[in-house]
PDB file of C-alpha atoms in Angstrom:
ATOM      1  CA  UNK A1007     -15.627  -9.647   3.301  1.00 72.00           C
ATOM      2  CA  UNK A1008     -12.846  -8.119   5.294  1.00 81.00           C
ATOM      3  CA  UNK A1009     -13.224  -4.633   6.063  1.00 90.00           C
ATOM      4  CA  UNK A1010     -10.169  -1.907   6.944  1.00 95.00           C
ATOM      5  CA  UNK A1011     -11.657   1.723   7.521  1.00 96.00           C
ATOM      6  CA  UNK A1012     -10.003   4.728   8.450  1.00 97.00           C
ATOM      7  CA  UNK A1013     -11.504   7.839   9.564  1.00 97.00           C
ATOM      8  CA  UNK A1014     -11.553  10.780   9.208  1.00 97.00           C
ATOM      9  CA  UNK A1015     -10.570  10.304   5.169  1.00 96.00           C
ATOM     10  CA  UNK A1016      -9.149  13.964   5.506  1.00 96.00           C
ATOM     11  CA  UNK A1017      -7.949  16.227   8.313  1.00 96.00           C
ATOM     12  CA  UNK A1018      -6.571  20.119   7.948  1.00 97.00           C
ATOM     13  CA  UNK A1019      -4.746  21.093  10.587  1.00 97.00           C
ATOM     14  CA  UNK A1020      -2.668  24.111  12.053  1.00 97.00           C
ATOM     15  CA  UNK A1021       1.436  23.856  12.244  1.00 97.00           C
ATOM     16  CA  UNK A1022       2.160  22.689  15.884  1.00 97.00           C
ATOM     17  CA  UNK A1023      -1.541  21.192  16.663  1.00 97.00           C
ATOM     18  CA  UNK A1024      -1.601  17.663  17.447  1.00 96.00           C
ATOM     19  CA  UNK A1025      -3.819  14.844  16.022  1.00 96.00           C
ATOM     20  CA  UNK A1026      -5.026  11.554  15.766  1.00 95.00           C
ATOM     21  CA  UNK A1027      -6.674   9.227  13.598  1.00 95.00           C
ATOM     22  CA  UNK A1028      -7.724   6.058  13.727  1.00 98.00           C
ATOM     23  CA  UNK A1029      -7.962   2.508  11.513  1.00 98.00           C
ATOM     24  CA  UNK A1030     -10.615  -0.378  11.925  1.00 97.00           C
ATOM     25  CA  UNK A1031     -10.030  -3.529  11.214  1.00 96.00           C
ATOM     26  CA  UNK A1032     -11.522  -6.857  12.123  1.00 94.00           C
ATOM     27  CA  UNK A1033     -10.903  -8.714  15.374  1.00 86.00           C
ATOM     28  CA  UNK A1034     -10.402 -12.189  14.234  1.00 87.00           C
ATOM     29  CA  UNK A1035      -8.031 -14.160  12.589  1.00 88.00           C
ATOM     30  CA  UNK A1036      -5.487 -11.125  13.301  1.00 92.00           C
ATOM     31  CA  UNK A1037      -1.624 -11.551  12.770  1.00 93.00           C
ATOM     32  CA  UNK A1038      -0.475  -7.670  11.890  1.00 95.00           C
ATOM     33  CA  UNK A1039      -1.043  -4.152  11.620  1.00 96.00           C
ATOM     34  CA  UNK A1040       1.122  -2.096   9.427  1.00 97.00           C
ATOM     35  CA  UNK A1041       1.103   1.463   9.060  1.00 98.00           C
ATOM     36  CA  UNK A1042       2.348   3.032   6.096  1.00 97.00           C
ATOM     37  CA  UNK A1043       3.104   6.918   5.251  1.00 97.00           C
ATOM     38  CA  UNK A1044       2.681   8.108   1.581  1.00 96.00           C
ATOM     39  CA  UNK A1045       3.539  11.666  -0.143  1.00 94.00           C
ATOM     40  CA  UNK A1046       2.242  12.528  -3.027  1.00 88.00           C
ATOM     41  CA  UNK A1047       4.310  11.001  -6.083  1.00 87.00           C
ATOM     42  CA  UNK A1048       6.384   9.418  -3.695  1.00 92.00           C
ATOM     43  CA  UNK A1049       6.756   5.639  -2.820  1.00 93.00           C
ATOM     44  CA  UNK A1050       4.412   4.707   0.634  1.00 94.00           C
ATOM     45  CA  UNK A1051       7.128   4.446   3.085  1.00 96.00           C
ATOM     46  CA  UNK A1052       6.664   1.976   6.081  1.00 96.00           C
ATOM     47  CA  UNK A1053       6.183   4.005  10.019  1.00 97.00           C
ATOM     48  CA  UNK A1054       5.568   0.848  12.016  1.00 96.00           C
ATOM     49  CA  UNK A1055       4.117  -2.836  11.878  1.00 96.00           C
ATOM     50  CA  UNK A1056       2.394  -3.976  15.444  1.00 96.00           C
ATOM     51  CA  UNK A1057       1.736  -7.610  16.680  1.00 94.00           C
ATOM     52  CA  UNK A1058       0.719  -7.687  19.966  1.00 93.00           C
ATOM     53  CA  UNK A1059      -2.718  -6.089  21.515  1.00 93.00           C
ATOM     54  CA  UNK A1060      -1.356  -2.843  23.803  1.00 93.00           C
ATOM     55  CA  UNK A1061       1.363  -2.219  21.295  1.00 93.00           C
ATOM     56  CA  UNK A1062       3.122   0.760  21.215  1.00 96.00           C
ATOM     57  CA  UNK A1063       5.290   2.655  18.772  1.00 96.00           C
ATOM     58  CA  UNK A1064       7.306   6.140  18.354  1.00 97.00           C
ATOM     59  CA  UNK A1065       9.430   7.535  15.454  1.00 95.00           C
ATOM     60  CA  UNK A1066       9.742  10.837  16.129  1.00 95.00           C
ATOM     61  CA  UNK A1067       6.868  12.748  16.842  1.00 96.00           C
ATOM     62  CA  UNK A1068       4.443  10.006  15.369  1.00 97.00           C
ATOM     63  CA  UNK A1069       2.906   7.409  17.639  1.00 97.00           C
ATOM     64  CA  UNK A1070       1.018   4.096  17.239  1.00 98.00           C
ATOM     65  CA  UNK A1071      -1.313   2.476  19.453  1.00 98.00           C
ATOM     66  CA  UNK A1072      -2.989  -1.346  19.252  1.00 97.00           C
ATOM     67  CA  UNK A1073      -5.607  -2.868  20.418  1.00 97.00           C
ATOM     68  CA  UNK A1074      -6.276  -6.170  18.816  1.00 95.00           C
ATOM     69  CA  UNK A1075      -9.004  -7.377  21.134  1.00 94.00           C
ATOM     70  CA  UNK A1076     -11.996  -4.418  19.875  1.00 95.00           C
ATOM     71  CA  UNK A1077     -10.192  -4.369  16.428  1.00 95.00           C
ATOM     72  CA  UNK A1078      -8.578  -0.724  16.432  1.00 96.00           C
ATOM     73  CA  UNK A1079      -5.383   1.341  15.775  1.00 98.00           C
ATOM     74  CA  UNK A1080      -4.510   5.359  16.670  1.00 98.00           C
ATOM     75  CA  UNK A1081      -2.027   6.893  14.668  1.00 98.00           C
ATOM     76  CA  UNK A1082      -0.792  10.461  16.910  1.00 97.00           C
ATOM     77  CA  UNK A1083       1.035  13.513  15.226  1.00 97.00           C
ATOM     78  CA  UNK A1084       2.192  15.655  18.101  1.00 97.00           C
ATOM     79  CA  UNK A1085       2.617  19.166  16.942  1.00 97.00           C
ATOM     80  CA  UNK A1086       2.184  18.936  13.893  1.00 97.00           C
ATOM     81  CA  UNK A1087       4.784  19.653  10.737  1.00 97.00           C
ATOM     82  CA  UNK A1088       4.062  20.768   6.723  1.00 96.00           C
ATOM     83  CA  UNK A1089       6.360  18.277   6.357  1.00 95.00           C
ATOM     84  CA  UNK A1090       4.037  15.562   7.969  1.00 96.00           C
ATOM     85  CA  UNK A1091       1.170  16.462   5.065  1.00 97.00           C
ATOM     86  CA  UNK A1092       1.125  12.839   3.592  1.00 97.00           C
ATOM     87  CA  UNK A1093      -1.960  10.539   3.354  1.00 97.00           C
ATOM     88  CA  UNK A1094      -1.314   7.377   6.076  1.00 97.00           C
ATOM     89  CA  UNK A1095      -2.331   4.475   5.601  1.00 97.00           C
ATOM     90  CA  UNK A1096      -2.997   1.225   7.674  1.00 97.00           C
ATOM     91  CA  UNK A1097      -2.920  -2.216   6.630  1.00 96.00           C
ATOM     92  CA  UNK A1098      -4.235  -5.300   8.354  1.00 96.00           C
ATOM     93  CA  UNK A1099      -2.370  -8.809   7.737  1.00 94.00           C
ATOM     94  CA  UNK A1100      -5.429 -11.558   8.769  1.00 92.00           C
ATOM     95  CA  UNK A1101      -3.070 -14.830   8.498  1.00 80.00           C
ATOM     96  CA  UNK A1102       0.520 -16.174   7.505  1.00 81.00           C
ATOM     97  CA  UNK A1103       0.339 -15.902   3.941  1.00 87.00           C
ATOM     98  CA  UNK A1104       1.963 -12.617   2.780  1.00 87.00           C
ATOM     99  CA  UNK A1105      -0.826 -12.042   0.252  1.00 88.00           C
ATOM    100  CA  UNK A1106      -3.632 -11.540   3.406  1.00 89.00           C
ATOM    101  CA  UNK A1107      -3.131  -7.513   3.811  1.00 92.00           C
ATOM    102  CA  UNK A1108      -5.293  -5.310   3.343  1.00 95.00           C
ATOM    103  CA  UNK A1109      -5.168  -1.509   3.127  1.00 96.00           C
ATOM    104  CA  UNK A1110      -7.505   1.223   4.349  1.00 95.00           C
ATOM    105  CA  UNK A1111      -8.226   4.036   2.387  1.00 95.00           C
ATOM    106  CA  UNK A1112      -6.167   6.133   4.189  1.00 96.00           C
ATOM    107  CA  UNK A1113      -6.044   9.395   6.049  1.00 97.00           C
ATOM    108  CA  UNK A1114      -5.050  12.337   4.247  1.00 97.00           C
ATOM    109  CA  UNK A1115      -3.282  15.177   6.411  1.00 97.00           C
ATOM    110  CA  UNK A1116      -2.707  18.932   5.482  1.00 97.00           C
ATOM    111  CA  UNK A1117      -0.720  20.567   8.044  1.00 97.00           C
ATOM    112  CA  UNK A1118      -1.024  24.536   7.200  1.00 96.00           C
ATOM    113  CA  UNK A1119       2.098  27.110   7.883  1.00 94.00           C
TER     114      UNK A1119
ATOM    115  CA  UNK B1106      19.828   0.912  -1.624  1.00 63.00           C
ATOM    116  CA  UNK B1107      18.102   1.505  -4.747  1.00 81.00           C
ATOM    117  CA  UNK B1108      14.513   0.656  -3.292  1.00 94.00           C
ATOM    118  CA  UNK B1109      11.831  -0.496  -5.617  1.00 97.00           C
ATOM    119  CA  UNK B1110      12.049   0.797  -9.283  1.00 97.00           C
ATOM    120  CA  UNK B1111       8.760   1.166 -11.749  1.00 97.00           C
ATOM    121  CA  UNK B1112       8.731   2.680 -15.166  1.00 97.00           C
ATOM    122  CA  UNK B1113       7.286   4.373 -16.631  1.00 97.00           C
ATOM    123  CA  UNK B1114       6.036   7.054 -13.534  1.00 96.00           C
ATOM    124  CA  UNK B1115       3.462   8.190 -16.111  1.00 97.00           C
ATOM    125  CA  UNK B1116       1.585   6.653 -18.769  1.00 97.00           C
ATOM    126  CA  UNK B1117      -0.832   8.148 -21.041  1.00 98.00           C
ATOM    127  CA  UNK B1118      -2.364   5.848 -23.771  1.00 97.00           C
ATOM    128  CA  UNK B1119      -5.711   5.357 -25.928  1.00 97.00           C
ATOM    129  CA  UNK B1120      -8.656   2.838 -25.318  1.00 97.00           C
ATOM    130  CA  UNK B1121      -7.824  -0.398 -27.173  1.00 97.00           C
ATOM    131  CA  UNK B1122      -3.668   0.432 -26.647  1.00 97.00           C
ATOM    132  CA  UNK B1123      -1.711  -2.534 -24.912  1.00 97.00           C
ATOM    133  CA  UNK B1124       0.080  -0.866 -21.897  1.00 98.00           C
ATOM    134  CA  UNK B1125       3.412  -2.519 -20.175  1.00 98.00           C
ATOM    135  CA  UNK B1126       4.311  -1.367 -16.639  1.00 98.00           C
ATOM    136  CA  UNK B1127       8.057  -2.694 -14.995  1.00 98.00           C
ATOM    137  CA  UNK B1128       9.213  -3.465 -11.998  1.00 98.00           C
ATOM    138  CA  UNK B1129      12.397  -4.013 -10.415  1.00 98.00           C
ATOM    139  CA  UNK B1130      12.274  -5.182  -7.037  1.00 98.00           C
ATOM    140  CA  UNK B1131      15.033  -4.525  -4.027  1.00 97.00           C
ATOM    141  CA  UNK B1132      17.524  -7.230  -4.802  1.00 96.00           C
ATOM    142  CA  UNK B1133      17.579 -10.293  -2.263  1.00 95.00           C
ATOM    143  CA  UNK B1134      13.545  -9.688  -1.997  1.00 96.00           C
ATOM    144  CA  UNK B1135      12.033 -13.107  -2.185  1.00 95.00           C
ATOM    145  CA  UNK B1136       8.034 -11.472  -2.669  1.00 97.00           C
ATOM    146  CA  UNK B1137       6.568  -9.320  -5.454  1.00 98.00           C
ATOM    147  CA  UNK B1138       3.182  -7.669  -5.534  1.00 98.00           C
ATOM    148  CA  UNK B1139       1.714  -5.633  -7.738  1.00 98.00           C
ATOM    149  CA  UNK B1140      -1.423  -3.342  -6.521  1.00 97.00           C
ATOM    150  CA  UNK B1141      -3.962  -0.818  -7.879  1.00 97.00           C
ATOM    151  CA  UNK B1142      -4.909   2.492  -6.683  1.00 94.00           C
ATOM    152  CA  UNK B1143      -8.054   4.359  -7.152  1.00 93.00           C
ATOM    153  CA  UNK B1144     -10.165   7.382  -5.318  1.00 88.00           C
ATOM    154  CA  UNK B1145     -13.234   4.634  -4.950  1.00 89.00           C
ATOM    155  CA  UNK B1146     -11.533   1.340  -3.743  1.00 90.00           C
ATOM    156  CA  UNK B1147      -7.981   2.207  -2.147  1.00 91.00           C
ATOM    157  CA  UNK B1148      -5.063  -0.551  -2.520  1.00 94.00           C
ATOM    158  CA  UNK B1149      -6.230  -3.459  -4.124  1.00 95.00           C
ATOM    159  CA  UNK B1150      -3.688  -6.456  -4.518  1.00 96.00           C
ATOM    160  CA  UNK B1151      -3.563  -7.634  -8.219  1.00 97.00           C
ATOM    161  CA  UNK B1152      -1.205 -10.257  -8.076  1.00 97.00           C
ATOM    162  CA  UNK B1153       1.744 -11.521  -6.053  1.00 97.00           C
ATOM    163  CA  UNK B1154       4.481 -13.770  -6.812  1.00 97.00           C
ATOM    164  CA  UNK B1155       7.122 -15.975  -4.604  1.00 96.00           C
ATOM    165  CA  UNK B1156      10.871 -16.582  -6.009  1.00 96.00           C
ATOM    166  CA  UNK B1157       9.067 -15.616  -9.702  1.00 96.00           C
ATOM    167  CA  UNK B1158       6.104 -17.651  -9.177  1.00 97.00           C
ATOM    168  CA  UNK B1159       2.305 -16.651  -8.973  1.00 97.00           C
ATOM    169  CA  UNK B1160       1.234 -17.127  -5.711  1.00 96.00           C
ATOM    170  CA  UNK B1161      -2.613 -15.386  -6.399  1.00 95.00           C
ATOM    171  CA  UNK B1162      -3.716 -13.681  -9.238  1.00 95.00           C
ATOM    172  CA  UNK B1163      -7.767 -13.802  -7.776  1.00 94.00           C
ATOM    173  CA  UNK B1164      -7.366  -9.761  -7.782  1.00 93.00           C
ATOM    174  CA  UNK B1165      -6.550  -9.761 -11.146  1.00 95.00           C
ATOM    175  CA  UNK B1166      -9.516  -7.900 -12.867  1.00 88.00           C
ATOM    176  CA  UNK B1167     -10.245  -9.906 -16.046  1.00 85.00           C
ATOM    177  CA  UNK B1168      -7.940 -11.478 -18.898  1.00 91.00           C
ATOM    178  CA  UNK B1169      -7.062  -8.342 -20.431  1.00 96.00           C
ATOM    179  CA  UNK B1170      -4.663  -8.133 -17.208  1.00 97.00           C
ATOM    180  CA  UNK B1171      -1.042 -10.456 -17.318  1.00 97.00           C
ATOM    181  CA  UNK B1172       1.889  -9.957 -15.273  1.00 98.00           C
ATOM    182  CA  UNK B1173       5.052 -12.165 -15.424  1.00 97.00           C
ATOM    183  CA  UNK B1174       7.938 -12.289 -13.267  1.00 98.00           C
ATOM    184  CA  UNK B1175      10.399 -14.094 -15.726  1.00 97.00           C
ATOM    185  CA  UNK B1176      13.384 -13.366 -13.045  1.00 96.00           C
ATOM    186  CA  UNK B1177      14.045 -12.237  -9.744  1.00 95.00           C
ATOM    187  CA  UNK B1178      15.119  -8.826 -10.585  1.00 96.00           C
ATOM    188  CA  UNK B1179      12.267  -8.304 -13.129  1.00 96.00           C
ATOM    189  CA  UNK B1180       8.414  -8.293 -13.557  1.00 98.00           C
ATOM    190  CA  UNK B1181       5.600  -6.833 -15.578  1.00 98.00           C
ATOM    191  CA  UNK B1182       1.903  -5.994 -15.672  1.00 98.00           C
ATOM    192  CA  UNK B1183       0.336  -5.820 -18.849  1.00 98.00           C
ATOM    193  CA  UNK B1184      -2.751  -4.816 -20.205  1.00 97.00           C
ATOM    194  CA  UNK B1185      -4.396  -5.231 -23.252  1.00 97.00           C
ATOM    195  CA  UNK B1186      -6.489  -4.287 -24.592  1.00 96.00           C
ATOM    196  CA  UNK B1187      -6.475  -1.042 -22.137  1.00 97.00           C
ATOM    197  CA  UNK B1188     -10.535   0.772 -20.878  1.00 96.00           C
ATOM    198  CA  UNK B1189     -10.534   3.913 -19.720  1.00 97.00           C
ATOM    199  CA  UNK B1190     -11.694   2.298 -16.162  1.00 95.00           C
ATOM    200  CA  UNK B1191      -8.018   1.159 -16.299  1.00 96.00           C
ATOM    201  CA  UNK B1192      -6.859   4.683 -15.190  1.00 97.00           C
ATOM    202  CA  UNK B1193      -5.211   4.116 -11.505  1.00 97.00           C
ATOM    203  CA  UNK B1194      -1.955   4.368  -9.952  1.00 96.00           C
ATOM    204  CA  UNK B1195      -0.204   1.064 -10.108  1.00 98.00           C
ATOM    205  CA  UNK B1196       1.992  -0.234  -7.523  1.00 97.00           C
ATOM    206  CA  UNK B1197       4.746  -2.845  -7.226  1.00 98.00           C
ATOM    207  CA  UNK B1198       5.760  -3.809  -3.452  1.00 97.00           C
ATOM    208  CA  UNK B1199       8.438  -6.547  -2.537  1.00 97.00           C
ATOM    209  CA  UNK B1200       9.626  -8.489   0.663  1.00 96.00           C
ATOM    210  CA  UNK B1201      11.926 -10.270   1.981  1.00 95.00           C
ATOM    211  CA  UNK B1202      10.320 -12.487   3.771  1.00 93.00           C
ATOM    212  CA  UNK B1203      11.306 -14.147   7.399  1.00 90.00           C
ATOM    213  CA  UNK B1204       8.685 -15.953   8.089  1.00 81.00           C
ATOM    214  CA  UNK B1205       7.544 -14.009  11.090  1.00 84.00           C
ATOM    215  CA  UNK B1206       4.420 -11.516  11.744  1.00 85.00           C
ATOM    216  CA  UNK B1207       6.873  -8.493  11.395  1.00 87.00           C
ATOM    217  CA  UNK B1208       7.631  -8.974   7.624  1.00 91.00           C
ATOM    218  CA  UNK B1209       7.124  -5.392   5.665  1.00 93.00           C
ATOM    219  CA  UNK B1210       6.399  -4.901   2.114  1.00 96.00           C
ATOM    220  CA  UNK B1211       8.395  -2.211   0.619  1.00 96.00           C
ATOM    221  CA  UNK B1212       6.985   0.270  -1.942  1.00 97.00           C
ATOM    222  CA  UNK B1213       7.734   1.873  -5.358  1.00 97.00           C
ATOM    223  CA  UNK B1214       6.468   5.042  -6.565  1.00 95.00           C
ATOM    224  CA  UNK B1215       3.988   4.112  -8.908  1.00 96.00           C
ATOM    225  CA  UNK B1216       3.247   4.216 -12.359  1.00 97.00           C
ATOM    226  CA  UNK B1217      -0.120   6.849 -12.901  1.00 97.00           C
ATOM    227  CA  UNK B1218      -1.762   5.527 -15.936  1.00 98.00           C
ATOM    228  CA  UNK B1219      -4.497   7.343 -18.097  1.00 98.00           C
ATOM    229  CA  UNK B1220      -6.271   5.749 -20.300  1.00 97.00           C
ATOM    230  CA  UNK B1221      -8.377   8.089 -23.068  1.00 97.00           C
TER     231      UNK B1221
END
């Protein structure tokens, strides 16, 4: 069975620290890695989707790193926003077919005023 | 851009009650998916369809769970009869697809349903 994990499942932090998390994901058979942001009663909005091993994505202040070969993602927030309080997700696509993703539990950020 | 569109956002219903949830997908969007939510198991994929037609349904619980797609701008999850286990959030996702390892499923907002 195919396995996504993402740790820590929650993470309080100060306004204007920086953090990190990180998603797990198998090391075979990959073809994606998609990482999605979600707000409470609000539709999971997609940050970035990576391909190749040593990928590496910015939007802003958020940042995405890949490494395909030991199976693992890091999600940065660099200083750190209320605004960025949202649960993230990752999701790993293991083939062509566009029903092979599948989600982590997610990370759920608080970022305190 | 609209976006994806599900109705109800809420549903509250009794054990035994047949529940309908809707989807409208981005227009031009050649994939649907529909997807539960809970605390214990995360995003599970119920059921996706390609230009209307079922692709999987092996994530579909049991038979009290249907969903059609009866047009390209249209689709539904049913259940009946509904369990309180039911209660989740319920998502639809689409896609146009490309064909290449970039393609991104796009989200609605859910439909939290209670079951009593």
């Amino acid at each position: 069975i195919l396995n996504v994990e993402q740790s820590p499942q929650s993470l309080h932090v100060q306004e204007g620290d920086s953090t990190n998390f990180t998603c797990s994901f198998p090391s075979s058979n990959f073809y994606a890695l998609h990482w999605y942001r979600w707000e409470t009663a609000k539709s999971p909005e997609a940050l970035f989707v990576m391909t190749l091993n040593g990928d590496e994505k910015k939007k802003g202040r958020i940042s995405a790193t890949l490494n395909t070969k030991e199976g693992y993602s890091y999600l940065y927030i660099k200083g750190s926003q209320p605004e960025d309080s949202a649960t993230y997700l990752c999701a790993f696509r293991y083939g062509g077919s566009q029903g092979n993703l599948i989600f982590g539990k997610g990370t759920k950020l608080s970022v305190k005023p | 851009d609209a976006g994806v569109i599900q109705s109800p956002r809420h549903e509250v219903t009794e054990m035994g009650q047949e529940v309908t949830l809707r989807c409208k997908p981005i227009s031009g969007h050649d994939y649907l998916f529909w997807y539960r939510q809970t605390m214990m198991r995360g995003l599970e994929l119920l059921i996706y369809f390609n230009n209307n037609v079922p692709i999987d349904d092996s994530g579909m619980p049991e038979d009290r769970f249907s969903a059609k797609m009866p047009n390209a701008s249209f689709s539904t999850l049913k259940i009946q009869p509904s369990e309180p286990r039911d209660s989740a959030v319920y998502f639809c996702a689409s896609l146009i697809s490309s064909g290449g390892v970039r393609d991104t499923q796009y989200f609605g907002p859910g439909t939290r349903l209670t079951v009593l």
